[in-house]
Coordinates of C-alpha atoms and ligand atoms in Angstrom, one line a residue:
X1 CA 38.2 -29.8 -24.9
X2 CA 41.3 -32.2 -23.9
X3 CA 39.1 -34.6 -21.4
X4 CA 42.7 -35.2 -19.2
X5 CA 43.7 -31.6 -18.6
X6 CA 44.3 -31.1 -15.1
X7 CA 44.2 -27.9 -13.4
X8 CA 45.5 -27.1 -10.1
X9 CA 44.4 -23.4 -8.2
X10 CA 46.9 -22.2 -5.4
X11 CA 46.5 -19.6 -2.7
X12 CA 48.8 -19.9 0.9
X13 CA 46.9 -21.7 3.4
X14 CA 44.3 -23.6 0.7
X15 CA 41.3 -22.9 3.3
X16 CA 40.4 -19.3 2.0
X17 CA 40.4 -18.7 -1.7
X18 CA 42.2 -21.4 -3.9
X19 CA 38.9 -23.8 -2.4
X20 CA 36.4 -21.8 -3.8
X21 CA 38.2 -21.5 -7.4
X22 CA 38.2 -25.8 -6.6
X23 CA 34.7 -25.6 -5.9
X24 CA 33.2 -23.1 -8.4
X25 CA 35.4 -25.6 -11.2
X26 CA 34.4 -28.7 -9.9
X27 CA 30.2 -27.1 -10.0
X28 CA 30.8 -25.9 -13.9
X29 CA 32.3 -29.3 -15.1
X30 CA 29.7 -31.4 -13.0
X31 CA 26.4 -29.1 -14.4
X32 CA 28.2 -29.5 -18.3
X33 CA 29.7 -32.7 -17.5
X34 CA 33.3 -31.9 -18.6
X35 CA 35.9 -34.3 -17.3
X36 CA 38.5 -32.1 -16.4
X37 CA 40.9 -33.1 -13.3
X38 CA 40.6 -29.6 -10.7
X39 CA 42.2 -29.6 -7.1
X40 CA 43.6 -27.2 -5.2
X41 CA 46.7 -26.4 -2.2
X42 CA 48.9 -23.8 -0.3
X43 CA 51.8 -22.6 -0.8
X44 CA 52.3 -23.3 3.1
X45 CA 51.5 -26.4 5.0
X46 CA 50.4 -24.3 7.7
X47 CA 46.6 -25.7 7.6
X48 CA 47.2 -29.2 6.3
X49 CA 44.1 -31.3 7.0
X50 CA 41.6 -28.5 7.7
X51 CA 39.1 -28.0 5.8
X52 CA 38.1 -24.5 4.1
X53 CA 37.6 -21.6 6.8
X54 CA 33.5 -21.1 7.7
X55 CA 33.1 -17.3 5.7
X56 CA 34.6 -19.4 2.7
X57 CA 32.3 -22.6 3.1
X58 CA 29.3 -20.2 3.8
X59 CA 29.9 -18.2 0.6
X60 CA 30.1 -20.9 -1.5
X61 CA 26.7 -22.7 0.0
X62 CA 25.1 -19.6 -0.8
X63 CA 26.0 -19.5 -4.6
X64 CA 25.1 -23.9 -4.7
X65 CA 28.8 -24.9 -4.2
X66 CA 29.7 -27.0 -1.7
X67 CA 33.3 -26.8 -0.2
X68 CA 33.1 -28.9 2.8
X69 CA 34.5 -31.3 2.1
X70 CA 37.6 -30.3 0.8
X71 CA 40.7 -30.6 2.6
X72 CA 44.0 -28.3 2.8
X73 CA 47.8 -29.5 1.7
X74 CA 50.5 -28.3 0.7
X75 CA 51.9 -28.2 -2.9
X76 CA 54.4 -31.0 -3.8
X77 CA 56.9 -31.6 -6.2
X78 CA 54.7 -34.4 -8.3
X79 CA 52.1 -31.3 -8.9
X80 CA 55.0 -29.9 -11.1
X81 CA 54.4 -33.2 -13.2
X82 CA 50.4 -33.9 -13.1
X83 CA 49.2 -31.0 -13.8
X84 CA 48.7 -28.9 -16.6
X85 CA 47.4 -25.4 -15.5
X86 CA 48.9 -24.4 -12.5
X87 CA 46.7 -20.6 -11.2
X88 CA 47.8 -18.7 -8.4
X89 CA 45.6 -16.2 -6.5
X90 CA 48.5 -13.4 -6.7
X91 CA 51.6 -12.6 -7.4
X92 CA 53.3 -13.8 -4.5
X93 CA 52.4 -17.3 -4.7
X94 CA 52.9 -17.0 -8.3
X95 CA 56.5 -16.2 -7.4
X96 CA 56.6 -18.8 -4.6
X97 CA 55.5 -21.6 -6.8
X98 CA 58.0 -20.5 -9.2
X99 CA 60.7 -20.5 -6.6
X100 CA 59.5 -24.1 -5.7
X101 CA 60.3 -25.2 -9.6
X102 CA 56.5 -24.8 -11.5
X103 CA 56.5 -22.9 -15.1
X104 CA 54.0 -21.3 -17.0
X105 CA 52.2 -20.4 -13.6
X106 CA 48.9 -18.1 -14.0
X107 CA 47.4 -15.7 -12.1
X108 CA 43.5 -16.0 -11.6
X109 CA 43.3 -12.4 -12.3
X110 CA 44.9 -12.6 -15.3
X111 CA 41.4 -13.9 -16.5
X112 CA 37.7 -12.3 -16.7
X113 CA 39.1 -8.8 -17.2
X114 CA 40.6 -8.3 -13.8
X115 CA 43.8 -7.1 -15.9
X116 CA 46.0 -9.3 -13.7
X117 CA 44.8 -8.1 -10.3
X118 CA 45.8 -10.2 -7.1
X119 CA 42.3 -11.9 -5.5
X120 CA 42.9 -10.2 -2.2
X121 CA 43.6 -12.6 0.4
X122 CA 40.0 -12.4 3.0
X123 CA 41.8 -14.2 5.6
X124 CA 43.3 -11.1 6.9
X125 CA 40.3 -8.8 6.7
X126 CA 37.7 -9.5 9.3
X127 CA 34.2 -10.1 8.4
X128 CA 31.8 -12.0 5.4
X129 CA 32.0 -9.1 3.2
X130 CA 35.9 -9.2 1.7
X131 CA 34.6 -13.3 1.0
X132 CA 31.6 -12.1 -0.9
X133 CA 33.9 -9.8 -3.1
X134 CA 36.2 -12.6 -3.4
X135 CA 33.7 -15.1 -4.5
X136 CA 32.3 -12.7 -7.1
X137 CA 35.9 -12.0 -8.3
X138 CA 36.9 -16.2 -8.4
X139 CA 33.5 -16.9 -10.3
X140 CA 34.4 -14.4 -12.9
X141 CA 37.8 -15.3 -13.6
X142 CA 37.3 -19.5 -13.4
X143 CA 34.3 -19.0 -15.8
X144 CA 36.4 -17.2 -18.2
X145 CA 39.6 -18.9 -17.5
X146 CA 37.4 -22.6 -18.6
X147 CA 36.2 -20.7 -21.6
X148 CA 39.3 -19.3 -23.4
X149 CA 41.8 -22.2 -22.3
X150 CA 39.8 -25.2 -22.0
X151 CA 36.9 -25.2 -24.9
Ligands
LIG1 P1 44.2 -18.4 1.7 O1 44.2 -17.5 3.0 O2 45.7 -18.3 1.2 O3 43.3 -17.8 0.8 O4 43.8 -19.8 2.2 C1 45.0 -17.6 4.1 C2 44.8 -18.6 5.1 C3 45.6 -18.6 6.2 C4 46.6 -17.8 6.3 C5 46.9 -16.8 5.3 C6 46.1 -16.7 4.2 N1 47.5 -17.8 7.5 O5 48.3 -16.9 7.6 O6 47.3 -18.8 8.3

């Protein structure tokens, strides 16, 4: 385990999904007391300052993670420099970041046996239940994702 790797999880408003890959990083270094750097941001500044949306907050609570406190931004150009891992939620802000000048972007999905699938984006379907899929599928793939890159 490299105790400076950084890792940085992007979705396009940073309330909805790249927040609970934050959170559900943040819980499994804390419980095995790993000192990995994790944060998170959007593609878009459109929600800068907000913190993560109530389904996505609630969600977490109920699985012990706590989101709250978390706060959106945008990507910046110094992210292309601190951080290691750069994971994007699909394949559009995979191509997005790329546009914006980050390599060696990965998807979420391409971990936990999702065979690369996009984590649909719950924003635009109403209701808890799309968040509930969505945490399952984040859990999954971070889990695996700190396994096979970061052990
Ligand atoms: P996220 O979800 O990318 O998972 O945070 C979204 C949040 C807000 C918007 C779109 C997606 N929006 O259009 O404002």
């Amino acid at each position: 385990m490299l105790s400076r790797t950084r890792i940085l999880f992007v979705c396009l408003g940073n309330i909805c999904r790249s927040p609970l890959a934050e959170g559900v990083a943040q819980y499994i270094l804390e419980k095995e007391g790993l000192k990995l750097v994790v944060d998170s941001a959007g593609t878009s500044n459109w929600h800068e300052g907000e913190a993560p949306c109530d389904h996505s907050i609630k969600i977490a609570r109920q699985n012990k993670v706590d989101i709250s406190q978390q706060r959106s931004r945008p990507v910046t150009k110094q992210d292309i420099k601190d951080f290691d891992y750069v994971i994007a939620m699909d394949a559009q802000n995979k191509s997005d970041l790329e546009n914006f000048g980050f390599t060696n972007v990965y998807k979420l999905g391409d971990f936990g046996d999702y065979k690369g699938a996009n984590v649909p984006d719950p924003y635009f379907f109403p209701g808890f239940e799309g968040f509930e899929k969505v945490f399952k599928m984040v859990d999954v793939c971070v889990k695996d994702f700190l396994e096979q890159e970061c052990r």
